[in-house]
Every structure is written in structure tokens, then in C-alpha cells.
Coordinates of C-alpha atoms in Angstrom, one line a residue:
M1 CA -28.4 22.2 -15.4
L2 CA -27.0 25.4 -13.9
H3 CA -28.5 26.5 -10.6
S4 CA -28.7 30.2 -9.7
S5 CA -30.3 32.3 -7.0
Q6 CA -31.7 34.6 -9.6
P7 CA -35.3 34.2 -10.8
G8 CA -35.7 31.7 -13.7
L9 CA -36.5 32.6 -17.2
S10 CA -40.1 31.5 -16.9
A11 CA -40.6 33.7 -13.8
L12 CA -39.0 36.7 -15.4
T13 CA -41.0 36.2 -18.6
S14 CA -44.2 36.0 -16.5
L15 CA -43.4 39.1 -14.5
L16 CA -42.4 41.1 -17.6
A17 CA -45.4 40.1 -19.6
A18 CA -47.8 40.6 -16.8
G19 CA -46.2 43.9 -15.9
M20 CA -46.4 45.2 -19.4
V21 CA -50.1 44.1 -19.7
I22 CA -51.0 45.8 -16.4
V23 CA -49.1 49.1 -17.1
S24 CA -50.5 49.2 -20.6
L25 CA -54.1 48.7 -19.3
L26 CA -53.6 51.3 -16.6
V27 CA -52.4 53.9 -19.1
A28 CA -55.2 53.0 -21.4
A29 CA -57.7 53.3 -18.5
W30 CA -56.4 56.8 -17.7
L31 CA -56.5 57.9 -21.3
F32 CA -60.0 56.4 -21.8
S33 CA -61.2 58.0 -18.6
A34 CA -60.1 61.5 -19.7
Q35 CA -61.5 60.9 -23.2
L36 CA -64.7 59.5 -21.8
E37 CA -65.3 62.6 -19.6
R38 CA -64.8 65.0 -22.6
T39 CA -66.9 62.9 -24.8
Q40 CA -69.7 62.7 -22.2
H41 CA -69.8 66.5 -21.9
E42 CA -69.9 66.9 -25.7
I43 CA -72.6 64.2 -26.2
Q44 CA -74.8 65.4 -23.4
G45 CA -74.4 69.0 -24.5
Q46 CA -75.4 68.1 -28.0
R47 CA -78.3 66.1 -26.8
I48 CA -79.9 68.7 -24.5
A49 CA -79.2 71.5 -27.2
A50 CA -81.2 69.5 -29.7
L51 CA -83.9 68.9 -27.2
A52 CA -84.1 72.6 -26.3
Q53 CA -84.5 73.5 -29.9
R54 CA -87.2 71.0 -30.4
I55 CA -89.2 72.1 -27.3
A56 CA -88.8 75.8 -28.3
R57 CA -90.6 75.1 -31.6
L58 CA -93.5 73.3 -30.0
P59 CA -96.8 75.2 -30.8
E60 CA -98.0 74.6 -27.3
V61 CA -95.0 76.3 -25.8
R62 CA -95.4 79.3 -28.2
A63 CA -99.1 79.6 -27.5
T64 CA -98.6 79.5 -23.7
L65 CA -95.8 82.1 -23.8
S66 CA -97.9 84.3 -26.0
E67 CA -100.8 84.2 -23.5
A68 CA -98.5 84.6 -20.6
N69 CA -96.9 87.7 -22.2
A70 CA -100.4 89.1 -22.8
S71 CA -101.4 88.7 -19.1
Q72 CA -98.1 89.2 -17.3
A73 CA -99.9 90.2 -14.1
A74 CA -101.4 86.8 -13.6
P75 CA -99.0 84.4 -11.9
P76 CA -98.3 81.1 -13.7
A77 CA -100.2 78.0 -12.5
A78 CA -98.2 75.1 -11.1
N79 CA -100.6 72.6 -12.4
S80 CA -101.0 74.0 -15.9
R81 CA -101.1 71.8 -19.0
L82 CA -97.8 73.1 -20.2
A83 CA -96.1 72.3 -16.9
A84 CA -97.4 68.7 -17.0
R85 CA -96.4 68.3 -20.7
I86 CA -92.9 69.6 -20.0
E87 CA -92.5 67.3 -17.0
R88 CA -93.4 64.3 -19.1
L89 CA -90.8 65.3 -21.7
R90 CA -88.2 65.7 -18.9
R91 CA -88.7 62.2 -17.7
E92 CA -88.8 60.7 -21.1
N93 CA -85.5 62.4 -22.1
A94 CA -83.8 61.8 -18.7
V95 CA -82.7 65.3 -17.9
D96 CA -82.7 67.0 -14.6
F97 CA -84.8 70.1 -15.5
I98 CA -86.7 71.7 -18.4
V99 CA -87.7 75.3 -17.7
V100 CA -89.9 77.4 -20.0
M101 CA -89.5 81.1 -19.0
R102 CA -91.1 84.3 -20.0
P103 CA -89.1 87.3 -21.3
D104 CA -88.8 88.6 -17.7
G105 CA -87.3 85.3 -16.5
V106 CA -90.3 83.9 -14.7
R107 CA -90.6 80.2 -14.8
L108 CA -93.6 78.5 -16.4
S109 CA -92.3 75.0 -15.7
H110 CA -90.0 73.3 -13.2
P111 CA -89.4 69.8 -11.8
E112 CA -90.3 71.2 -8.4
P113 CA -93.9 72.7 -8.8
A114 CA -93.3 75.1 -5.9
R115 CA -90.7 77.0 -7.9
I116 CA -93.0 77.7 -10.9
G117 CA -93.7 81.4 -11.0
Q118 CA -90.3 82.3 -9.5
P119 CA -87.5 83.9 -11.4
F120 CA -84.9 81.7 -13.2
Q121 CA -81.6 81.5 -11.2
G122 CA -78.1 81.2 -12.6
G123 CA -77.7 84.5 -14.4
D124 CA -76.8 82.9 -17.7
E125 CA -80.3 83.2 -19.3
Q126 CA -80.1 86.8 -20.6
R127 CA -78.5 85.8 -23.9
A128 CA -81.2 83.3 -24.6
L129 CA -83.9 85.9 -23.9
G130 CA -82.0 88.1 -26.4
G131 CA -82.4 85.4 -29.1
A132 CA -79.2 83.3 -28.8
A133 CA -78.9 79.5 -28.4
Y134 CA -75.9 78.3 -26.4
L135 CA -74.5 75.9 -23.7
S136 CA -73.2 77.1 -20.4
E137 CA -72.4 75.8 -16.9
S138 CA -73.8 77.6 -13.9
R139 CA -75.3 77.0 -10.4
G140 CA -79.1 77.1 -10.0
T141 CA -81.6 75.8 -7.6
L142 CA -80.6 72.2 -8.3
G143 CA -76.9 72.9 -8.1
E144 CA -74.1 73.1 -10.6
S145 CA -75.4 72.0 -14.0
L146 CA -74.7 71.9 -17.7
R147 CA -77.4 74.0 -19.4
S148 CA -78.7 74.5 -22.9
F149 CA -80.7 77.6 -23.8
A150 CA -82.9 78.1 -26.9
P151 CA -85.0 81.2 -27.5
V152 CA -88.7 80.8 -28.3
M153 CA -89.6 83.0 -31.3
A154 CA -93.1 84.3 -32.0
S155 CA -95.0 82.6 -34.8
A156 CA -94.7 84.3 -38.2
S157 CA -98.5 84.0 -38.8
D158 CA -99.0 86.9 -36.3
G159 CA -98.2 89.3 -39.1
E160 CA -95.5 90.9 -37.0
A161 CA -91.8 90.5 -37.1
R162 CA -90.5 87.5 -35.3
S163 CA -89.6 88.4 -31.8
V164 CA -88.4 86.5 -28.7
I165 CA -91.4 85.6 -26.5
G166 CA -89.5 83.5 -24.1
A167 CA -86.8 80.8 -23.7
V168 CA -86.3 77.2 -22.9
A169 CA -83.5 76.0 -20.5
I170 CA -82.7 72.3 -20.3
G171 CA -80.0 71.2 -17.8
I172 CA -78.2 68.1 -16.4
T173 CA -76.6 68.6 -13.1
L174 CA -72.9 67.8 -12.8
D175 CA -73.6 65.3 -10.1
S176 CA -75.9 63.5 -12.5
L177 CA -73.2 63.6 -15.2
G178 CA -70.7 62.3 -12.6
R179 CA -72.9 59.4 -11.8
R180 CA -73.4 58.5 -15.5
L181 CA -69.6 58.9 -16.0
A182 CA -68.9 56.7 -13.0
D183 CA -71.2 54.0 -14.4
E184 CA -69.4 54.1 -17.7
K185 CA -66.0 54.2 -16.0
R186 CA -67.0 51.2 -13.9
Q187 CA -67.9 49.3 -17.0
L188 CA -64.6 50.3 -18.6
L189 CA -62.7 49.2 -15.5
I190 CA -64.5 45.9 -15.5
G191 CA -63.5 45.4 -19.1
L192 CA -59.9 46.4 -18.4
G193 CA -59.8 44.1 -15.4
I194 CA -61.0 41.2 -17.5
L195 CA -58.4 42.0 -20.1
M196 CA -55.8 42.3 -17.3
L197 CA -56.8 38.8 -16.0
F198 CA -56.6 37.3 -19.5
G199 CA -53.3 39.1 -20.1
T200 CA -51.8 37.7 -16.9
L201 CA -53.0 34.2 -17.7
G202 CA -51.6 34.6 -21.2
A203 CA -48.2 35.7 -19.7
L204 CA -48.2 32.6 -17.5
G205 CA -49.1 30.4 -20.4
L206 CA -46.3 32.0 -22.5
A207 CA -43.8 31.4 -19.7
R208 CA -44.9 27.7 -19.5
Y209 CA -44.7 27.4 -23.2
L210 CA -41.2 28.9 -23.3
R211 CA -40.1 26.7 -20.4
R212 CA -41.4 23.6 -22.2
Q213 CA -39.8 24.6 -25.5
L214 CA -36.5 25.3 -23.8
K215 CA -36.6 21.9 -21.9
G216 CA -36.6 23.7 -18.6
L217 CA -33.2 25.3 -19.2
E218 CA -32.3 28.7 -18.0
P219 CA -30.4 31.3 -20.1
A220 CA -27.0 30.5 -18.5
A221 CA -27.5 26.8 -19.1
I222 CA -28.6 27.5 -22.7
A223 CA -25.5 29.6 -23.3
R224 CA -23.3 26.9 -21.9
L225 CA -25.0 24.2 -24.1
V226 CA -24.5 26.4 -27.2
E227 CA -20.8 26.8 -26.4
E228 CA -20.5 23.0 -25.8
H229 CA -22.4 22.3 -29.0
Q230 CA -20.1 24.5 -31.0
A231 CA -17.0 23.0 -29.4
V232 CA -18.2 19.4 -30.1
L233 CA -19.0 20.2 -33.7
A234 CA -15.7 21.9 -34.2
S235 CA -13.8 18.9 -32.7
L236 CA -15.5 16.2 -34.8
E237 CA -13.4 14.8 -37.7
E238 CA -16.6 13.8 -39.5
G239 CA -18.5 16.4 -41.5
I240 CA -21.9 17.2 -40.2
I241 CA -24.7 18.9 -42.2
V242 CA -28.1 19.4 -40.5
V243 CA -31.2 20.0 -42.5
D244 CA -34.8 20.9 -41.6
P245 CA -37.8 18.7 -42.5
E246 CA -38.0 20.2 -46.0
G247 CA -34.3 19.4 -46.7
H248 CA -32.9 22.9 -46.3
V249 CA -29.5 23.3 -44.7
T250 CA -29.5 24.8 -41.2
L251 CA -26.0 24.0 -40.0
V252 CA -22.6 23.0 -41.4
N253 CA -19.6 22.3 -39.2
A254 CA -16.0 23.0 -40.0
A255 CA -15.1 19.4 -40.9
A256 CA -17.8 19.4 -43.6
R257 CA -16.6 22.6 -45.1
E258 CA -13.1 21.2 -45.2
L259 CA -14.2 17.9 -46.8
L260 CA -16.5 19.6 -49.4
G261 CA -14.2 22.6 -50.1
T262 CA -17.3 24.9 -50.5
A263 CA -20.2 24.0 -48.3
P264 CA -23.8 24.9 -48.8
E265 CA -25.0 28.0 -46.9
P266 CA -28.0 27.9 -44.5
G267 CA -31.2 27.9 -46.4
E268 CA -30.0 26.1 -49.5
C269 CA -31.5 22.8 -50.5
L270 CA -29.1 20.0 -49.8
E271 CA -30.3 17.7 -52.6
A272 CA -29.8 20.5 -55.2
W273 CA -26.3 21.2 -53.9
L274 CA -25.2 17.6 -53.1
P275 CA -27.4 15.1 -54.9
D276 CA -27.6 11.3 -54.3
T277 CA -27.1 11.5 -50.6
G278 CA -30.5 9.9 -49.9
M279 CA -31.5 12.6 -47.5
H280 CA -34.8 13.2 -49.3
E281 CA -35.8 9.5 -49.0
C282 CA -34.6 9.5 -45.4
L283 CA -36.9 12.5 -44.5
A284 CA -39.8 11.0 -46.4
A285 CA -39.5 7.6 -44.7
H286 CA -42.2 6.7 -42.2
S287 CA -42.0 3.0 -41.5
P288 CA -39.1 1.6 -39.5
V289 CA -38.0 -0.5 -42.5
A290 CA -37.9 2.4 -44.8
E291 CA -36.1 4.5 -42.2
Q292 CA -33.5 1.7 -41.8
D293 CA -32.9 1.6 -45.5
A294 CA -32.7 5.4 -45.7
A295 CA -30.1 5.5 -43.0
C296 CA -27.6 3.2 -44.8
L297 CA -24.2 4.3 -46.0
R298 CA -23.8 5.7 -49.5
Q299 CA -20.8 6.8 -51.6
V300 CA -21.0 10.1 -53.4
T301 CA -18.4 12.1 -55.4
H302 CA -18.0 15.8 -55.0
D303 CA -15.3 17.8 -56.9
G304 CA -13.4 14.6 -57.6
R305 CA -13.4 13.5 -53.9
R306 CA -15.1 10.3 -52.9
L307 CA -17.1 10.5 -49.7
W308 CA -19.1 8.2 -47.5
V309 CA -22.4 9.7 -46.4
R310 CA -24.9 8.6 -43.9
C311 CA -28.4 10.1 -43.3
Q312 CA -30.2 10.0 -40.0
R313 CA -33.7 11.4 -39.1
V314 CA -34.0 13.5 -36.0
H315 CA -37.1 13.3 -33.9
D316 CA -38.5 15.2 -30.9
G317 CA -41.0 12.6 -29.8
E318 CA -43.4 12.2 -32.7
H319 CA -42.3 15.4 -34.4
L320 CA -39.8 15.3 -37.2
M321 CA -37.2 18.0 -36.6
G322 CA -35.1 17.3 -39.7
G323 CA -32.1 15.2 -40.6
V324 CA -28.3 14.9 -40.1
L325 CA -25.9 14.0 -42.9
V326 CA -22.6 12.6 -41.7
L327 CA -19.7 12.9 -44.2
R328 CA -16.5 10.8 -44.0
E329 CA -13.6 10.7 -46.3
H330 CA -13.6 7.6 -48.4
D331 CA -9.8 7.2 -48.5
R332 CA -9.5 7.6 -44.7
M333 CA -12.3 5.1 -44.0
Q334 CA -10.6 2.7 -46.4
R335 CA -7.2 3.1 -44.7
L336 CA -8.9 2.5 -41.3
A337 CA -10.6 -0.6 -42.7
E338 CA -7.4 -1.8 -44.1
E339 CA -5.6 -1.3 -40.8
L340 CA -8.3 -3.2 -39.0
T341 CA -8.2 -5.9 -41.6
G342 CA -4.4 -6.0 -41.3
V343 CA -4.6 -6.4 -37.5
R344 CA -7.2 -9.1 -37.9
R345 CA -5.0 -11.0 -40.4
Q346 CA -1.9 -10.5 -38.2
A347 CA -3.9 -12.0 -35.3
E348 CA -5.0 -14.9 -37.4
S349 CA -1.4 -15.4 -38.7
L350 CA 0.0 -15.3 -35.2
R351 CA -2.7 -17.8 -34.0
A352 CA -1.8 -20.1 -36.9
A353 CA 1.9 -19.7 -36.3
R354 CA 1.4 -20.3 -32.5
H355 CA -0.6 -23.4 -33.2
E356 CA 1.9 -24.7 -35.7
F357 CA 4.9 -23.8 -33.5
R358 CA 3.3 -25.6 -30.6
N359 CA 2.8 -28.7 -32.6
R360 CA 6.5 -28.6 -33.8
L361 CA 7.6 -28.1 -30.2
H362 CA 5.5 -31.2 -29.2
V363 CA 7.3 -33.2 -31.9
L364 CA 10.7 -31.9 -30.9
S365 CA 10.0 -32.6 -27.2
G366 CA 8.8 -36.2 -28.0
L367 CA 11.8 -37.0 -30.2
T368 CA 14.1 -35.6 -27.5
Q369 CA 12.5 -37.7 -24.7
M370 CA 12.7 -40.8 -26.8
Q371 CA 16.4 -39.8 -27.6
D372 CA 15.7 -40.5 -31.2
L373 CA 18.5 -38.3 -32.6
D374 CA 18.1 -39.6 -36.2
G375 CA 14.4 -38.7 -36.2
L376 CA 15.1 -35.3 -34.6
R377 CA 17.7 -34.6 -37.2
D378 CA 15.4 -35.6 -40.1
Y379 CA 12.5 -33.5 -38.7
L380 CA 14.7 -30.4 -38.3
A381 CA 16.0 -30.9 -41.9
L382 CA 12.4 -31.1 -43.1
L383 CA 11.6 -27.9 -41.4
V384 CA 14.6 -26.1 -42.8
E385 CA 14.5 -27.4 -46.3
R386 CA 10.8 -27.7 -47.1
E387 CA 8.6 -25.3 -45.0
L388 CA 10.6 -22.4 -43.9
P389 CA 12.1 -21.4 -47.3
A390 CA 8.6 -20.8 -48.7
D391 CA 8.1 -17.9 -46.3
A392 CA 11.6 -16.6 -46.6
A393 CA 11.6 -16.7 -50.4
A394 CA 8.4 -14.7 -50.6
A395 CA 9.7 -12.1 -48.2
E396 CA 13.1 -11.8 -49.8
R397 CA 11.7 -11.0 -53.3
I398 CA 9.2 -8.4 -52.1
A399 CA 10.7 -5.2 -50.9
D400 CA 7.4 -3.7 -49.8
P401 CA 7.1 -4.6 -46.0
L402 CA 3.3 -4.6 -46.1
L403 CA 3.0 -7.1 -48.9
A404 CA 5.8 -9.2 -47.5
G405 CA 4.2 -9.4 -44.1
L406 CA 0.8 -10.2 -45.7
L407 CA 2.2 -13.1 -47.7
I408 CA 4.1 -14.6 -44.7
G409 CA 0.9 -14.5 -42.7
K410 CA -1.1 -16.0 -45.5
H411 CA 1.5 -18.8 -45.8
S412 CA 1.0 -19.7 -42.1
E413 CA -2.8 -19.5 -42.5
A414 CA -2.7 -21.7 -45.6
R415 CA -0.6 -24.4 -43.8
E416 CA -3.0 -24.4 -40.9
R417 CA -5.9 -24.9 -43.3
G418 CA -4.0 -27.6 -45.2
I419 CA -3.8 -25.5 -48.4
A420 CA -0.8 -25.2 -50.6
L421 CA -0.1 -21.5 -51.3
N422 CA 2.2 -20.8 -54.2
V423 CA 3.5 -17.3 -55.0
E424 CA 4.8 -16.5 -58.4
L425 CA 6.7 -13.2 -58.9
D426 CA 7.7 -11.7 -62.2
V427 CA 9.3 -8.2 -62.4
E428 CA 10.1 -6.5 -65.7
W429 CA 11.0 -3.1 -64.4
H430 CA 13.6 -1.1 -66.3
H431 CA 16.6 0.1 -64.3
A432 CA 15.7 -2.3 -61.5
R433 CA 19.4 -2.8 -60.7
P434 CA 22.0 -0.1 -59.9
E435 CA 24.2 -0.8 -62.9
H436 CA 21.2 -0.1 -65.3
R437 CA 20.6 3.4 -64.0
E438 CA 22.7 5.1 -66.6
M439 CA 21.6 2.8 -69.5
P440 CA 18.2 4.0 -70.8
G441 CA 16.1 1.3 -72.3
A442 CA 18.3 -1.5 -71.0
A443 CA 16.5 -4.8 -70.3
L444 CA 17.2 -7.4 -67.7
S445 CA 18.6 -10.8 -68.5
Q446 CA 16.6 -14.0 -67.8
S447 CA 18.8 -14.7 -64.7
E448 CA 18.3 -11.2 -63.5
L449 CA 14.5 -11.5 -64.0
S450 CA 14.4 -14.6 -61.8
Q451 CA 16.1 -12.7 -59.0
A452 CA 14.3 -9.3 -59.5
V453 CA 12.7 -7.8 -56.5
L454 CA 9.2 -6.3 -56.3
P455 CA 10.1 -2.7 -55.3
V456 CA 8.4 -0.5 -52.8
L457 CA 5.4 1.1 -54.4
E458 CA 3.6 4.3 -53.4
R459 CA 2.2 4.1 -49.9
S460 CA -1.5 4.4 -50.9
L461 CA -1.1 1.6 -53.5
S462 CA 0.6 -0.7 -50.9
H463 CA -2.5 -0.3 -48.6
D464 CA -4.8 -1.0 -51.5
L465 CA -2.8 -4.1 -52.5
V466 CA -3.0 -5.4 -49.0
S467 CA -6.8 -5.1 -49.2
V468 CA -7.1 -6.6 -52.7
I469 CA -4.7 -9.5 -52.3
G470 CA -5.9 -10.3 -48.8
N471 CA -9.6 -10.4 -49.8
L472 CA -8.9 -12.5 -52.9
L473 CA -6.8 -15.0 -50.9
D474 CA -9.5 -15.2 -48.2
N475 CA -12.2 -16.0 -50.8
A476 CA -10.0 -18.6 -52.4
F477 CA -9.3 -20.3 -48.9
E478 CA -13.0 -20.3 -48.0
A479 CA -13.9 -21.8 -51.4
L480 CA -11.4 -24.6 -50.9
E481 CA -12.9 -25.4 -47.4
E482 CA -16.2 -26.1 -49.1
M483 CA -14.7 -28.6 -51.5
D484 CA -16.0 -32.1 -51.1
D485 CA -13.6 -33.7 -53.6
A486 CA -10.6 -35.3 -51.9
T487 CA -9.0 -36.6 -55.1
H488 CA -6.6 -33.6 -55.3
A489 CA -4.9 -31.4 -52.7
P490 CA -6.3 -27.9 -52.3
A491 CA -4.0 -25.3 -53.7
V492 CA -4.0 -21.6 -54.4
T493 CA -1.6 -19.8 -56.7
L494 CA -0.9 -16.1 -56.4
S495 CA 0.9 -14.5 -59.3
L496 CA 2.3 -10.9 -59.3
M497 CA 3.7 -9.4 -62.4
L498 CA 5.1 -5.9 -62.6
E499 CA 6.1 -4.6 -66.0
S500 CA 7.1 -1.2 -67.2
V501 CA 4.8 0.6 -69.7
G502 CA 6.6 3.9 -70.2
E503 CA 9.0 5.9 -68.0
A504 CA 10.9 4.2 -65.3
S505 CA 8.3 5.3 -62.7
E506 CA 5.3 4.1 -64.6
A507 CA 4.3 0.4 -64.7
Q508 CA 1.4 -2.0 -64.6
L509 CA 0.8 -4.5 -61.9
S510 CA -1.0 -7.7 -62.8
I511 CA -2.4 -9.9 -60.1
S512 CA -4.0 -13.3 -60.5
V513 CA -5.4 -15.6 -57.9
A514 CA -6.3 -19.2 -58.9
D515 CA -7.7 -22.0 -56.9
N516 CA -8.7 -25.6 -57.7
G517 CA -11.9 -25.4 -55.7
P518 CA -15.5 -26.0 -56.9
G519 CA -15.7 -22.8 -58.9
M520 CA -18.4 -20.1 -58.9
P521 CA -21.9 -20.3 -60.3
A522 CA -22.5 -18.2 -63.4
E523 CA -25.3 -16.1 -61.7
L524 CA -23.0 -15.4 -58.7
M525 CA -20.1 -14.3 -61.0
E526 CA -22.4 -11.6 -62.4
T527 CA -23.3 -10.1 -59.0
A528 CA -20.2 -10.9 -57.0
R529 CA -18.8 -7.4 -57.2
A530 CA -21.9 -5.9 -55.4
A531 CA -21.8 -5.2 -51.7
G532 CA -23.6 -7.8 -49.6
V533 CA -23.6 -10.5 -52.3
S534 CA -22.2 -13.8 -50.9
S535 CA -23.0 -17.5 -51.0
R536 CA -22.0 -17.8 -47.3
G537 CA -24.9 -16.1 -45.6
E538 CA -26.0 -12.7 -44.3
G539 CA -23.4 -10.2 -43.2
R540 CA -20.8 -11.3 -45.8
G541 CA -20.0 -10.2 -49.4
L542 CA -18.0 -7.0 -48.5
G543 CA -14.5 -8.1 -49.6
L544 CA -15.1 -8.2 -53.4
S545 CA -17.1 -4.9 -53.2
L546 CA -14.1 -3.3 -51.6
V547 CA -11.8 -4.7 -54.4
Q548 CA -14.3 -3.3 -56.9
E549 CA -14.0 0.2 -55.3
I550 CA -10.2 0.1 -55.4
V551 CA -10.1 -1.1 -59.0
T552 CA -12.5 1.6 -60.1
A553 CA -10.7 4.3 -58.2
R554 CA -7.4 3.4 -59.7
A555 CA -8.7 3.0 -63.2
G556 CA -7.9 -0.7 -63.3
D557 CA -9.6 -3.8 -64.7
W558 CA -10.4 -7.3 -63.4
H559 CA -12.3 -10.4 -64.5
F560 CA -13.6 -13.7 -63.1
Y561 CA -13.1 -17.1 -64.8
S562 CA -14.6 -20.3 -63.6
P563 CA -14.1 -23.2 -66.1
P564 CA -16.6 -26.1 -66.2
G565 CA -14.1 -28.5 -64.6
G566 CA -13.9 -26.4 -61.4
G567 CA -11.6 -23.8 -60.0
T568 CA -11.7 -20.0 -60.0
L569 CA -9.3 -17.5 -61.6
V570 CA -9.4 -13.8 -60.8
E571 CA -7.2 -11.6 -63.0
L572 CA -6.7 -7.9 -62.0
T573 CA -4.5 -5.1 -63.5
L574 CA -3.7 -1.8 -61.8
P575 CA -1.6 1.1 -63.1
C576 CA 1.1 1.9 -60.5
Q577 CA 4.2 4.0 -59.8
R578 CA 7.3 3.1 -57.8
S579 CA 7.8 5.0 -54.6
P580 CA 10.1 8.0 -55.3
T581 CA 11.8 7.5 -51.9
A582 CA 12.4 3.8 -52.3
A583 CA 15.8 2.4 -53.0
P584 CA 16.1 0.6 -56.4

């Protein structure tokens, strides 16, 4: 993980989220406060205006004003029934004052009884005494207040035209409005504070969630991991396709695009684009056994190219994140397997040769110490005349170095196991000798056939033949080791016949491997070509399946024969071509 003196991603996320929440709530509080103040004035103005209109229509108010206008000389009483009724209405409606006044402005009611009978103060009542209803702000005996005026009209039953007989003024002081507004702002601020607290806690929770999702990595470390991830994917020789839990492609590396030619794009369904990979079964597997089966190797064909594919589930704890499909080129894997097989066989041949050579040295040393020159001479003649020519003859008649080296090694292995290995070679290749190059259709004589050489074949076929012949001989050797009958010596015969079928470069190679072992059961012959099928226990049965793949890929044919008397014969034919760079 990269370390830096700068704040981490979680701290920055927390500060940013908390800052945005706080700033947003402060701006909202300012806007709400201004809107609340305007709304408060409007609501209270509408409320006291409606109350003034209602009080101005009360019969009791009209009657009292009519009587007061009739006897204007008498001062209004502070304890009149109207004053008491208006005071109750004031308290019930939570206003600061309700004043009923005569046309000359003299008060008939007031919250302070001592002011009843005194002129109304404020100077904004004249319009109401003229018959208008309105709202105003002015200073009176109780201070600056919001006032609503409503004229009191004479009753129509008097038989006279309706006239203004007084007015009603209802007011709320600005101090009272301020207190009400402060209470509402306090509630607003408490609500915003709670939101701010939850917003800050949410920001901290978001930061912790991000840190957990990012595995505690900071942005610089994430960027570096992405670069390393891309570099690793680009350097892999295997193709990698990553899918989500539903089987949709999320990533394809360069090697996969090269192997497939045209790779699926992110979002496409892998099974619809490249079927039979087993990815669907792999993602659907839950038990360990099913997961192990789903993760096995499979062979698929895409645009004529054979590929090995392997599916693997990807987990994050108990959570299934998706799957990974690994693609490998079949031919390349086969060449690697053949090279490994060749190394193993060379090691076995060297071990057999070393063991055999050491035994021969012991014999030579013993004969020398005993000064038995006749015995030493006879033993050396035996080595030269009987054993060594077998290897030399096989190598001399096979021009392909891979096949020649294989047969020499197999001869050494056969001698160590006590098995007689016979190699029969028959070549009927037109123009196999230089003097026949200019003679189309010329055939070789019988003597020339006996000396014909198996030419160098195309390189890929040589590799395949090493695998085919090596596996067939290994099976024959192992079958002879299980033989209990000691009446006849174990022997294996390998026959190679190359014959022309058309042009000089086209031919057919026939291979047969026969042993005199116990033979193969009928049920095993039917399933021997399948991978993992063997009579020698678990982990075996891969050789014949590899032979089956090579025969199928090269459009060849092969058969098993096991007569009742014992022994096994495997016959195989492959179309082939001579290497264009090989000497004839």
C-alpha cells in the first residue's frame, strides 16, 4: 500500500459529504427563515383581517356604537359589557389588542382599561372610519404593530342608508410576531440540526463503506493496482475472459482476443458467444464436488481452432463475484506435453542405458581382472554383433531425428525390461532416391525398398508421431509386465509403413504396435480411447486419449484387436506430407 502525507480517501469523503450537508442545510435555513418571515406576516395579516371583519359585523358592536354615537357627550365606561366581550375575544384569538372606536376615534375597548375613552393612536385609522378595510403597520400605545382595520356599518333595518358608525382595529405587535417567528425558527433550526447530525453520520458511514469496499486502498494505490493489473493481463500468454455471476463478459485480455480472433465485448453472454465452455455449470455449482467438476479442463473449437478452456469461480468471502475462463491453445499445450514426455523418456532411456552400460563395464572389468581374453573377446563380439546393430539399424533407416531418438531410447528401455522390441520399416515413396527425381511414376525395386529411408516429415507431424508411438509402446511394455505366462518371451513389434497416395508430397503412414501380452478385455477396448480410463488405477489413462485427439485432428483412423489367444494389436493410419525442406 502506498503511504502519503495527504488525507486518505475516507477522510476526504467524510469531509466533503459532511461539508456539503452542512452548507446545504445552512443555505436552506437562510431561505426558510426569510420565507418563514414573509409567510408569518401574510398569515397573521389574513387572520386578524378576517377577525376584524367578523367582529365588525357583530350585532352587539353595532348596537353599542349606535348608542355611543347618540350620546357622544357621555364618556365610555371601562367596565362595559362590550369591553368585557371584546377582551374575551382578544384572549381567545391570541392578539395583542382589539379596539372598537367611534367615528371620532374614541376607544370603546382596549386591553388596558385605563385607555378606554381616549383617542386611538397611530394615525392610520382615518381610512377605516371612511369605510375602507385594510392592513397597516404603525406605532401605538403598545408599540410597533401590524394592524387590521374594518369599518362598522350601520344596520340596514334603520331605514337609512348604510353609514360608517365606527371601526374595529385588531393588532399584533412586532415584538409578539418576532417571538412567534423566533419559536418557529427555533423549531426549524432544531430540525435542521438533526438533519445535519444524521447527514454527518451518513457521511462517516459512507466513508467507512467506501473504505471497506476499496479494501482500505487509497486512490494512488488503486491507480497503481489498475496499472499492474493491466500489465499482468497483457503479459499473460493464456487468454483470460472474466464474467459476472450471470455469465456476462466483463473483461477480455489481449491474448484471448488473439486466440479467438474476434472476442466477445463486455456485456455479451459468454455461453451464447462461446458455448460448451462449462462456465454456466461452474457458476451454478454450490457444493465443493460440483465446483471441482465444473473447474476441469475442456476442449472447445472456435473458428476451426482447438482450445483448452478451464473455468474457475471467483469468490469474495461467501459472495460469488463471477468466474474466470482461461484459454490455452491446444497445439501449443500438446507441443509442451510432448516436449515434457520426450524429456521424461530421454531420462528413462539414459537411466536404462546407464544401468546397462554399468553392467557391461562390470563384466568387462571382471573378465579383465581374470585375464580371460577369450571370454572378453567373445563378450565384445556379442555386444557388437547382436545388441548394438539393433539400435544402429533403426537409426540409420529413419531420417527424422525425433523418431530415431525415440526408437533408440525405447530399445534401451525394452532391453532393461527384458522385452524384445522389433522395428519393421517399409517405405514406398515415389522419387525417394535422387536418380528417380526426373522419372515421374517410377517405382523402387525390391532391393531399393529394403534400403529405403523414412524421410523427414513435417515438424508438427513428427511431434505427433513421437507422442503416438511413445504412448503405444508404453502401453505395450506395461501390458507385458503384467503377463504371468513364462512359456514365451515378451516381445513387441512396431511396424511403420509409408506409401504414396498421390503426388510426391502426399502419403499415408501406417503404424501398428503388436505385443504378445495377455490382451485387452472387450469392455476396456470400447472405452480405452476416453481420458482417465485405465486398468492400472487412478491418475492413468491419458496416453490413448492423447492418441485419439491426434488421430481425430489429422483425420486419421485406428483400431484395436485382441484375439482370444492373447496379445494386442493397434493399427493406425495418418495422412502425411514430406517436409519440403528435407533432403530426399
